[in-house]
Structures are given as C-alpha cells and as structure tokens.
PDB file of C-alpha atoms in Angstrom:
ATOM      1  CA  UNK A   1       0.000   0.000   0.000  1.00  0.00           C
ATOM      2  CA  UNK A   2       1.474   3.356  -1.020  1.00  0.00           C
ATOM      3  CA  UNK A   3       0.063   6.779  -0.233  1.00  0.00           C
ATOM      4  CA  UNK A   4       1.263  10.348  -0.415  1.00  0.00           C
ATOM      5  CA  UNK A   5       2.690  11.379   2.923  1.00  0.00           C
ATOM      6  CA  UNK A   6       0.520  14.024   4.639  1.00  0.00           C
ATOM      7  CA  UNK A   7       1.935  17.437   5.346  1.00  0.00           C
ATOM      8  CA  UNK A   8       3.020  17.933   8.948  1.00  0.00           C
ATOM      9  CA  UNK A   9       2.435  21.180  10.807  1.00  0.00           C
ATOM     10  CA  UNK A  10       5.506  23.054  12.058  1.00  0.00           C
ATOM     11  CA  UNK A  11       5.838  22.886  15.828  1.00  0.00           C
ATOM     12  CA  UNK A  12       6.188  25.802  18.214  1.00  0.00           C
ATOM     13  CA  UNK A  13       9.757  25.838  19.482  1.00  0.00           C
ATOM     14  CA  UNK A  14       9.909  25.074  23.196  1.00  0.00           C
ATOM     15  CA  UNK A  15      12.118  22.724  25.209  1.00  0.00           C
ATOM     16  CA  UNK A  16      13.626  19.783  23.314  1.00  0.00           C
ATOM     17  CA  UNK A  17      11.664  17.382  25.520  1.00  0.00           C
ATOM     18  CA  UNK A  18       8.340  19.048  24.737  1.00  0.00           C
ATOM     19  CA  UNK A  19       9.193  19.208  21.046  1.00  0.00           C
ATOM     20  CA  UNK A  20       9.902  15.470  20.992  1.00  0.00           C
ATOM     21  CA  UNK A  21       6.535  14.738  22.561  1.00  0.00           C
ATOM     22  CA  UNK A  22       4.770  17.027  20.086  1.00  0.00           C
ATOM     23  CA  UNK A  23       6.675  15.441  17.205  1.00  0.00           C
ATOM     24  CA  UNK A  24       5.386  12.037  18.331  1.00  0.00           C
ATOM     25  CA  UNK A  25       1.838  13.390  18.239  1.00  0.00           C
ATOM     26  CA  UNK A  26       2.350  14.988  14.812  1.00  0.00           C
ATOM     27  CA  UNK A  27       3.801  11.799  13.331  1.00  0.00           C
ATOM     28  CA  UNK A  28       1.249   9.458  14.896  1.00  0.00           C
ATOM     29  CA  UNK A  29      -1.796  11.596  13.990  1.00  0.00           C
ATOM     30  CA  UNK A  30      -1.978  10.516  10.305  1.00  0.00           C
ATOM     31  CA  UNK A  31      -1.542   6.889  11.406  1.00  0.00           C
ATOM     32  CA  UNK A  32      -4.365   7.041  13.925  1.00  0.00           C
ATOM     33  CA  UNK A  33      -6.593   8.887  11.458  1.00  0.00           C
ATOM     34  CA  UNK A  34      -6.019   6.310   8.720  1.00  0.00           C
ATOM     35  CA  UNK A  35      -4.165   8.644   6.344  1.00  0.00           C
ATOM     36  CA  UNK A  36      -1.219   6.272   6.671  1.00  0.00           C
ATOM     37  CA  UNK A  37      -1.797   2.538   6.940  1.00  0.00           C
ATOM     38  CA  UNK A  38       0.363  -0.525   7.609  1.00  0.00           C
ATOM     39  CA  UNK A  39       3.300  -0.618   5.215  1.00  0.00           C
ATOM     40  CA  UNK A  40       3.107   3.084   4.308  1.00  0.00           C
ATOM     41  CA  UNK A  41       6.364   4.988   4.514  1.00  0.00           C
ATOM     42  CA  UNK A  42       6.842   8.005   6.756  1.00  0.00           C
ATOM     43  CA  UNK A  43       8.648  11.092   5.449  1.00  0.00           C
ATOM     44  CA  UNK A  44      12.443  11.009   5.668  1.00  0.00           C
ATOM     45  CA  UNK A  45      14.262  12.511   8.644  1.00  0.00           C
ATOM     46  CA  UNK A  46      15.151  15.560   6.575  1.00  0.00           C
ATOM     47  CA  UNK A  47      11.561  16.032   5.430  1.00  0.00           C
ATOM     48  CA  UNK A  48      10.252  15.737   8.988  1.00  0.00           C
ATOM     49  CA  UNK A  49      12.881  18.221  10.204  1.00  0.00           C
ATOM     50  CA  UNK A  50      11.827  20.696   7.515  1.00  0.00           C
ATOM     51  CA  UNK A  51       8.075  20.246   7.973  1.00  0.00           C
ATOM     52  CA  UNK A  52       8.079  20.346  11.773  1.00  0.00           C
ATOM     53  CA  UNK A  53      10.898  22.842  12.136  1.00  0.00           C
ATOM     54  CA  UNK A  54      12.853  20.694  14.597  1.00  0.00           C
ATOM     55  CA  UNK A  55      16.344  19.244  14.888  1.00  0.00           C
ATOM     56  CA  UNK A  56      17.477  15.793  13.809  1.00  0.00           C
ATOM     57  CA  UNK A  57      17.835  14.832  17.499  1.00  0.00           C
ATOM     58  CA  UNK A  58      14.167  15.622  18.123  1.00  0.00           C
ATOM     59  CA  UNK A  59      13.098  13.623  15.060  1.00  0.00           C
ATOM     60  CA  UNK A  60      15.150  10.590  16.075  1.00  0.00           C
ATOM     61  CA  UNK A  61      13.787  10.657  19.608  1.00  0.00           C
ATOM     62  CA  UNK A  62      10.217  10.851  18.276  1.00  0.00           C
ATOM     63  CA  UNK A  63      10.829   7.939  15.903  1.00  0.00           C
ATOM     64  CA  UNK A  64      12.403   5.971  18.764  1.00  0.00           C
ATOM     65  CA  UNK A  65       9.285   6.466  20.888  1.00  0.00           C
ATOM     66  CA  UNK A  66       7.019   5.416  18.024  1.00  0.00           C
ATOM     67  CA  UNK A  67       9.132   2.286  17.570  1.00  0.00           C
ATOM     68  CA  UNK A  68       8.911   1.531  21.288  1.00  0.00           C
ATOM     69  CA  UNK A  69       5.131   1.755  21.110  1.00  0.00           C
ATOM     70  CA  UNK A  70       5.069  -0.630  18.143  1.00  0.00           C
ATOM     71  CA  UNK A  71       3.481   1.952  15.852  1.00  0.00           C
ATOM     72  CA  UNK A  72       6.311   2.088  13.302  1.00  0.00           C
ATOM     73  CA  UNK A  73       9.294   0.009  12.257  1.00  0.00           C
ATOM     74  CA  UNK A  74      12.552   1.181  10.717  1.00  0.00           C
ATOM     75  CA  UNK A  75      14.246  -0.759   7.939  1.00  0.00           C
ATOM     76  CA  UNK A  76      17.868   0.282   7.840  1.00  0.00           C
ATOM     77  CA  UNK A  77      18.805   1.928   4.584  1.00  0.00           C
ATOM     78  CA  UNK A  78      15.181   2.001   3.425  1.00  0.00           C
ATOM     79  CA  UNK A  79      13.146   4.154   5.816  1.00  0.00           C
ATOM     80  CA  UNK A  80      10.507   4.107   8.540  1.00  0.00           C
ATOM     81  CA  UNK A  81       7.149   2.464   7.891  1.00  0.00           C
ATOM     82  CA  UNK A  82       3.829   2.089   9.673  1.00  0.00           C
ATOM     83  CA  UNK A  83       4.012  -1.268  11.428  1.00  0.00           C
ATOM     84  CA  UNK A  84       1.705  -4.145  10.665  1.00  0.00           C
ATOM     85  CA  UNK A  85      -0.614  -4.907  13.592  1.00  0.00           C
ATOM     86  CA  UNK A  86       0.185  -8.152  15.351  1.00  0.00           C
ATOM     87  CA  UNK A  87      -2.169 -10.958  14.360  1.00  0.00           C
ATOM     88  CA  UNK A  88      -2.434 -12.139  17.969  1.00  0.00           C
ATOM     89  CA  UNK A  89      -1.260  -9.318  20.205  1.00  0.00           C
ATOM     90  CA  UNK A  90       0.019 -10.479  23.565  1.00  0.00           C
ATOM     91  CA  UNK A  91      -0.624  -7.161  25.325  1.00  0.00           C
ATOM     92  CA  UNK A  92      -1.283  -7.649  29.014  1.00  0.00           C
ATOM     93  CA  UNK A  93      -3.464  -4.917  30.578  1.00  0.00           C
ATOM     94  CA  UNK A  94      -2.392  -3.585  33.955  1.00  0.00           C
ATOM     95  CA  UNK A  95      -5.669  -4.728  35.488  1.00  0.00           C
ATOM     96  CA  UNK A  96      -4.919  -8.364  34.658  1.00  0.00           C
ATOM     97  CA  UNK A  97      -1.774  -8.454  36.813  1.00  0.00           C
ATOM     98  CA  UNK A  98      -3.814  -8.733  39.994  1.00  0.00           C
ATOM     99  CA  UNK A  99      -2.137 -11.409  42.104  1.00  0.00           C
ATOM    100  CA  UNK A 100       1.364 -12.109  43.369  1.00  0.00           C
ATOM    101  CA  UNK A 101       1.506 -15.236  41.203  1.00  0.00           C
ATOM    102  CA  UNK A 102       0.620 -13.245  38.048  1.00  0.00           C
ATOM    103  CA  UNK A 103       3.069 -10.464  38.801  1.00  0.00           C
ATOM    104  CA  UNK A 104       5.980 -12.689  39.765  1.00  0.00           C
ATOM    105  CA  UNK A 105       5.423 -14.903  36.718  1.00  0.00           C
ATOM    106  CA  UNK A 106       5.483 -11.867  34.450  1.00  0.00           C
ATOM    107  CA  UNK A 107       8.704 -10.582  36.003  1.00  0.00           C
ATOM    108  CA  UNK A 108      10.292 -14.004  35.540  1.00  0.00           C
ATOM    109  CA  UNK A 109       9.624 -13.663  31.817  1.00  0.00           C
ATOM    110  CA  UNK A 110      11.126 -10.179  31.827  1.00  0.00           C
ATOM    111  CA  UNK A 111      14.252 -11.482  33.583  1.00  0.00           C
ATOM    112  CA  UNK A 112      14.667 -14.171  30.916  1.00  0.00           C
ATOM    113  CA  UNK A 113      14.430 -11.551  28.159  1.00  0.00           C
ATOM    114  CA  UNK A 114      15.971  -8.411  29.573  1.00  0.00           C
ATOM    115  CA  UNK A 115      19.118  -9.797  31.175  1.00  0.00           C
ATOM    116  CA  UNK A 116      20.212 -11.015  27.753  1.00  0.00           C
ATOM    117  CA  UNK A 117      18.973  -7.787  26.140  1.00  0.00           C
ATOM    118  CA  UNK A 118      21.142  -5.669  28.450  1.00  0.00           C
ATOM    119  CA  UNK A 119      24.100  -7.980  27.821  1.00  0.00           C
ATOM    120  CA  UNK A 120      23.751  -7.694  24.043  1.00  0.00           C
ATOM    121  CA  UNK A 121      23.078  -3.957  24.207  1.00  0.00           C
ATOM    122  CA  UNK A 122      26.395  -3.459  26.005  1.00  0.00           C
ATOM    123  CA  UNK A 123      28.138  -5.397  23.227  1.00  0.00           C
ATOM    124  CA  UNK A 124      26.364  -3.930  20.229  1.00  0.00           C
ATOM    125  CA  UNK A 125      24.929  -0.519  21.022  1.00  0.00           C
ATOM    126  CA  UNK A 126      25.738   2.349  18.683  1.00  0.00           C
ATOM    127  CA  UNK A 127      26.375   5.902  19.943  1.00  0.00           C
ATOM    128  CA  UNK A 128      22.890   6.838  18.718  1.00  0.00           C
ATOM    129  CA  UNK A 129      21.284   3.939  20.565  1.00  0.00           C
ATOM    130  CA  UNK A 130      23.185   4.784  23.753  1.00  0.00           C
ATOM    131  CA  UNK A 131      21.942   8.350  23.387  1.00  0.00           C
ATOM    132  CA  UNK A 132      18.368   7.069  23.071  1.00  0.00           C
ATOM    133  CA  UNK A 133      18.743   4.994  26.259  1.00  0.00           C
ATOM    134  CA  UNK A 134      20.184   8.005  28.064  1.00  0.00           C
ATOM    135  CA  UNK A 135      17.371  10.280  26.921  1.00  0.00           C
ATOM    136  CA  UNK A 136      14.780   7.724  28.033  1.00  0.00           C
ATOM    137  CA  UNK A 137      16.447   7.517  31.447  1.00  0.00           C
ATOM    138  CA  UNK A 138      16.640  11.316  31.742  1.00  0.00           C
ATOM    139  CA  UNK A 139      12.965  11.578  30.856  1.00  0.00           C
ATOM    140  CA  UNK A 140      12.024   8.977  33.468  1.00  0.00           C
ATOM    141  CA  UNK A 141      14.039  10.728  36.188  1.00  0.00           C
ATOM    142  CA  UNK A 142      12.609  14.079  35.098  1.00  0.00           C
ATOM    143  CA  UNK A 143       9.058  12.772  35.469  1.00  0.00           C
ATOM    144  CA  UNK A 144       9.781  11.219  38.841  1.00  0.00           C
ATOM    145  CA  UNK A 145      11.255  14.477  40.095  1.00  0.00           C
ATOM    146  CA  UNK A 146       8.062  16.366  39.279  1.00  0.00           C
ATOM    147  CA  UNK A 147       5.862  17.504  42.151  1.00  0.00           C
ATOM    148  CA  UNK A 148       2.751  15.884  40.681  1.00  0.00           C
ATOM    149  CA  UNK A 149       3.655  12.553  39.085  1.00  0.00           C
ATOM    150  CA  UNK A 150       1.107  11.002  36.756  1.00  0.00           C
ATOM    151  CA  UNK A 151       1.450   7.233  37.355  1.00  0.00           C
ATOM    152  CA  UNK A 152       0.634   6.380  33.736  1.00  0.00           C
ATOM    153  CA  UNK A 153       3.294   8.755  32.416  1.00  0.00           C
ATOM    154  CA  UNK A 154       5.838   7.099  34.727  1.00  0.00           C
ATOM    155  CA  UNK A 155       4.809   3.652  33.492  1.00  0.00           C
ATOM    156  CA  UNK A 156       5.150   4.821  29.874  1.00  0.00           C
ATOM    157  CA  UNK A 157       8.602   6.297  30.547  1.00  0.00           C
ATOM    158  CA  UNK A 158       9.779   3.222  32.448  1.00  0.00           C
ATOM    159  CA  UNK A 159       8.665   0.968  29.595  1.00  0.00           C
ATOM    160  CA  UNK A 160      10.346   3.257  27.034  1.00  0.00           C
ATOM    161  CA  UNK A 161      13.668   2.939  28.899  1.00  0.00           C
ATOM    162  CA  UNK A 162      13.572  -0.852  28.737  1.00  0.00           C
ATOM    163  CA  UNK A 163      12.429  -0.741  25.105  1.00  0.00           C
ATOM    164  CA  UNK A 164      15.384   1.504  24.215  1.00  0.00           C
ATOM    165  CA  UNK A 165      17.711  -1.149  25.648  1.00  0.00           C
ATOM    166  CA  UNK A 166      15.927  -3.843  23.633  1.00  0.00           C
ATOM    167  CA  UNK A 167      16.398  -1.778  20.476  1.00  0.00           C
ATOM    168  CA  UNK A 168      20.136  -1.452  21.213  1.00  0.00           C
ATOM    169  CA  UNK A 169      20.559  -5.236  20.955  1.00  0.00           C
ATOM    170  CA  UNK A 170      20.357  -4.942  17.183  1.00  0.00           C
ATOM    171  CA  UNK A 171      17.853  -7.805  17.288  1.00  0.00           C
ATOM    172  CA  UNK A 172      14.333  -6.617  16.453  1.00  0.00           C
ATOM    173  CA  UNK A 173      12.758  -9.642  18.143  1.00  0.00           C
ATOM    174  CA  UNK A 174      13.694  -8.354  21.596  1.00  0.00           C
ATOM    175  CA  UNK A 175      11.843  -5.101  20.969  1.00  0.00           C
ATOM    176  CA  UNK A 176       8.916  -6.880  19.341  1.00  0.00           C
ATOM    177  CA  UNK A 177       8.543  -9.303  22.234  1.00  0.00           C
ATOM    178  CA  UNK A 178       8.600  -6.532  24.840  1.00  0.00           C
ATOM    179  CA  UNK A 179       6.075  -4.557  22.795  1.00  0.00           C
ATOM    180  CA  UNK A 180       3.691  -7.508  22.797  1.00  0.00           C
ATOM    181  CA  UNK A 181       4.317  -8.106  26.484  1.00  0.00           C
ATOM    182  CA  UNK A 182       3.029  -4.590  27.038  1.00  0.00           C
ATOM    183  CA  UNK A 183       3.164  -1.988  29.772  1.00  0.00           C
ATOM    184  CA  UNK A 184       1.372  -4.387  32.091  1.00  0.00           C
ATOM    185  CA  UNK A 185       4.837  -5.845  32.686  1.00  0.00           C
ATOM    186  CA  UNK A 186       5.820  -2.674  34.576  1.00  0.00           C
ATOM    187  CA  UNK A 187       4.930  -3.410  38.224  1.00  0.00           C
ATOM    188  CA  UNK A 188       5.138   0.079  39.738  1.00  0.00           C
ATOM    189  CA  UNK A 189       1.386   0.697  39.512  1.00  0.00           C
ATOM    190  CA  UNK A 190       0.894  -2.087  42.069  1.00  0.00           C
ATOM    191  CA  UNK A 191       2.998  -0.386  44.750  1.00  0.00           C
ATOM    192  CA  UNK A 192       1.089   1.562  47.380  1.00  0.00           C
ATOM    193  CA  UNK A 193       3.377   3.708  49.541  1.00  0.00           C
ATOM    194  CA  UNK A 194       3.333   6.728  51.787  1.00  0.00           C
ATOM    195  CA  UNK A 195       5.219   9.838  50.642  1.00  0.00           C
ATOM    196  CA  UNK A 196       8.517   9.039  52.381  1.00  0.00           C
ATOM    197  CA  UNK A 197       8.485   5.430  51.217  1.00  0.00           C
ATOM    198  CA  UNK A 198       7.709   6.564  47.669  1.00  0.00           C
ATOM    199  CA  UNK A 199      10.747   8.849  47.597  1.00  0.00           C
ATOM    200  CA  UNK A 200      13.020   6.056  48.865  1.00  0.00           C
ATOM    201  CA  UNK A 201      11.534   3.725  46.261  1.00  0.00           C
ATOM    202  CA  UNK A 202      12.227   6.200  43.447  1.00  0.00           C
ATOM    203  CA  UNK A 203      15.799   6.719  44.630  1.00  0.00           C
ATOM    204  CA  UNK A 204      16.423   2.963  44.561  1.00  0.00           C
ATOM    205  CA  UNK A 205      14.748   2.585  41.180  1.00  0.00           C
ATOM    206  CA  UNK A 206      16.719   5.443  39.624  1.00  0.00           C
ATOM    207  CA  UNK A 207      19.976   4.003  40.965  1.00  0.00           C
ATOM    208  CA  UNK A 208      19.167   0.579  39.496  1.00  0.00           C
ATOM    209  CA  UNK A 209      18.320   2.073  36.098  1.00  0.00           C
ATOM    210  CA  UNK A 210      21.474   4.194  36.196  1.00  0.00           C
ATOM    211  CA  UNK A 211      23.634   1.121  36.876  1.00  0.00           C
ATOM    212  CA  UNK A 212      22.198  -0.615  33.816  1.00  0.00           C
ATOM    213  CA  UNK A 213      22.811   2.447  31.666  1.00  0.00           C
ATOM    214  CA  UNK A 214      26.368   2.931  32.975  1.00  0.00           C
ATOM    215  CA  UNK A 215      27.303  -0.671  32.177  1.00  0.00           C
ATOM    216  CA  UNK A 216      25.891  -0.377  28.655  1.00  0.00           C
ATOM    217  CA  UNK A 217      27.708   2.930  28.232  1.00  0.00           C
ATOM    218  CA  UNK A 218      30.993   1.309  29.360  1.00  0.00           C
ATOM    219  CA  UNK A 219      30.304  -1.662  27.056  1.00  0.00           C
ATOM    220  CA  UNK A 220      30.603  -4.181  29.900  1.00  0.00           C
ATOM    221  CA  UNK A 221      28.187  -7.000  28.942  1.00  0.00           C
ATOM    222  CA  UNK A 222      28.473  -9.097  32.114  1.00  0.00           C
ATOM    223  CA  UNK A 223      27.984  -6.064  34.343  1.00  0.00           C
ATOM    224  CA  UNK A 224      25.021  -4.869  32.283  1.00  0.00           C
ATOM    225  CA  UNK A 225      23.340  -8.265  32.450  1.00  0.00           C
ATOM    226  CA  UNK A 226      23.892  -8.518  36.195  1.00  0.00           C
ATOM    227  CA  UNK A 227      22.564  -4.970  36.727  1.00  0.00           C
ATOM    228  CA  UNK A 228      19.419  -5.845  34.772  1.00  0.00           C
ATOM    229  CA  UNK A 229      18.968  -9.088  36.728  1.00  0.00           C
ATOM    230  CA  UNK A 230      19.424  -7.299  40.055  1.00  0.00           C
ATOM    231  CA  UNK A 231      16.926  -4.590  39.066  1.00  0.00           C
ATOM    232  CA  UNK A 232      14.253  -7.066  38.032  1.00  0.00           C
ATOM    233  CA  UNK A 233      14.780  -9.322  41.047  1.00  0.00           C
ATOM    234  CA  UNK A 234      14.489  -6.271  43.293  1.00  0.00           C
ATOM    235  CA  UNK A 235      11.296  -5.304  41.458  1.00  0.00           C
ATOM    236  CA  UNK A 236       9.997  -8.809  42.031  1.00  0.00           C
ATOM    237  CA  UNK A 237      10.707  -8.570  45.760  1.00  0.00           C
ATOM    238  CA  UNK A 238       9.137  -5.126  46.061  1.00  0.00           C
ATOM    239  CA  UNK A 239       6.042  -6.239  44.202  1.00  0.00           C
ATOM    240  CA  UNK A 240       5.581  -9.386  46.289  1.00  0.00           C
ATOM    241  CA  UNK A 241       5.833  -7.337  49.480  1.00  0.00           C
ATOM    242  CA  UNK A 242       3.387  -4.759  48.120  1.00  0.00           C
ATOM    243  CA  UNK A 243       0.803  -7.332  47.142  1.00  0.00           C
ATOM    244  CA  UNK A 244       1.162  -9.170  50.443  1.00  0.00           C
ATOM    245  CA  UNK A 245       0.688  -5.902  52.336  1.00  0.00           C
ATOM    246  CA  UNK A 246      -2.387  -5.015  50.305  1.00  0.00           C
ATOM    247  CA  UNK A 247      -3.910  -8.467  50.756  1.00  0.00           C
ATOM    248  CA  UNK A 248      -3.073  -8.964  54.423  1.00  0.00           C
ATOM    249  CA  UNK A 249      -2.221  -5.826  56.378  1.00  0.00           C
ATOM    250  CA  UNK A 250      -2.806  -2.865  54.060  1.00  0.00           C
ATOM    251  CA  UNK A 251       0.350  -1.321  55.536  1.00  0.00           C
ATOM    252  CA  UNK A 252       2.509   0.915  53.282  1.00  0.00           C
ATOM    253  CA  UNK A 253       5.616  -0.609  51.749  1.00  0.00           C
ATOM    254  CA  UNK A 254       8.948   0.593  53.147  1.00  0.00           C
TER     255      UNK A 254
END
C-alpha cells in the first residue's frame, strides 16, 4: 500500500523534551486517522525536520518512541514504515496483573528476556542507541522528580527505557517481544506507599536504572546483564511485598 505522505504542521519551538513529545503526536496523527496505513512509509528525517521545524535529534527521539510503542518500524537503509498490527497481540493490561503469582510470573519472563537484552546492548549498542537509552532515562528521572507525578506517564517512561535497551541489541525480536508483552509488565502501579516510602523507592529505582545504563555505556556486557537481573529481582521482591501488604495488612511498603 502506497500513499502520499501528509503534510506535517511546524511545531512551536519550546524545550527539546516538549518538542519530541509534540513530534510524536504529529507523526502518529496521520496513522491514527487512517491517512497512513500498515506498510506506508513516513517522510524522511530531513523532510520531517523541515516540515516540523525541529532538529534531527528531536526527530530521532520521536521515531524511537514510536518504535517503542510498536506503531512504526525502521528498515535500515530504506526508511521508517507504519508497522503491521500483530495478528495475535500479547498485550497484558495492567488490570490483569492482579495477584502475586501473576506479577511474579510476568517478572520471571522479563528477567529471561531483559538480562540477555542488556548484555547484548552493552556489546552492540551504537552511539545513537546509547543516546536514546540516556534520553529515556533522563525523561524517566525528570518525570519522577516532578511535584505531581502522573502514574501512567511514569509507566510509559519506564517501559520506554527498557524498550530503548531492547532496540540497542540490534535484534528486532527483543523489541517486538517486549512490545507484545506490554506496559502491564511494569509493576510500579501495584505499589502503594506513603510519601517518604515513595521517595526512597524512586531513589532505589533510579539508581538501578542508572547502573544498567552505565554498564551499557561502558560496554561491559556481564555487568550490564547482572545490573538488569538485580533490578528485576528487586522489582519482584518489592512487588511481592506490596501485594502481600495489600492483601493482608494494608500497611505501606517501606
């Protein structure tokens, strides 16, 4: 299927982070509206830069986020295309992860996938892919530092960080599998904490994410894999404690 790419509206110049988010909206709008369908090609980076009035960095970040969401796919040397919908999507809604058994089982799957993904990312990542992981981490920390944190935005940003690592493996199946697994694999929505406990939780989480990033940056595969394993095992422990507290004592997690 081939169509003429729709014209994109130039964005108002604000912070680079806001511009990236607006670029995502501008690029996804013709897909959601049906102007572009599966297999249709998006404009080139240069065309998007010209039409939206943004830098190449902003365009690449927007494309990276669209890839992480499974909306587009990039074929190296050819271009970026609207992705085909999965025939049997394996998306797991947050509401379905309702018991300790469900949550722990899901994290076991993530450990099996993401330890190897972090290991390969440390071996294979390009400077551009490392930059994408770093931007995703910065965005997550930025959101968590905000006074009023929208839980769904934090879940989206957390998932985007792990997707950026999957993309850096150079193996599209890692990214595709995580996309199908869905944001229901992010357990933070199940944690109920008081304000002090929440701040300690975020500090631990940010440190764990930073350790993964640092190992990938240093191109130390074993360290990256171990950092990912430690992070996910810690998440598993925190989630089990949270669910037990909710089911039994309703006390906040510390």
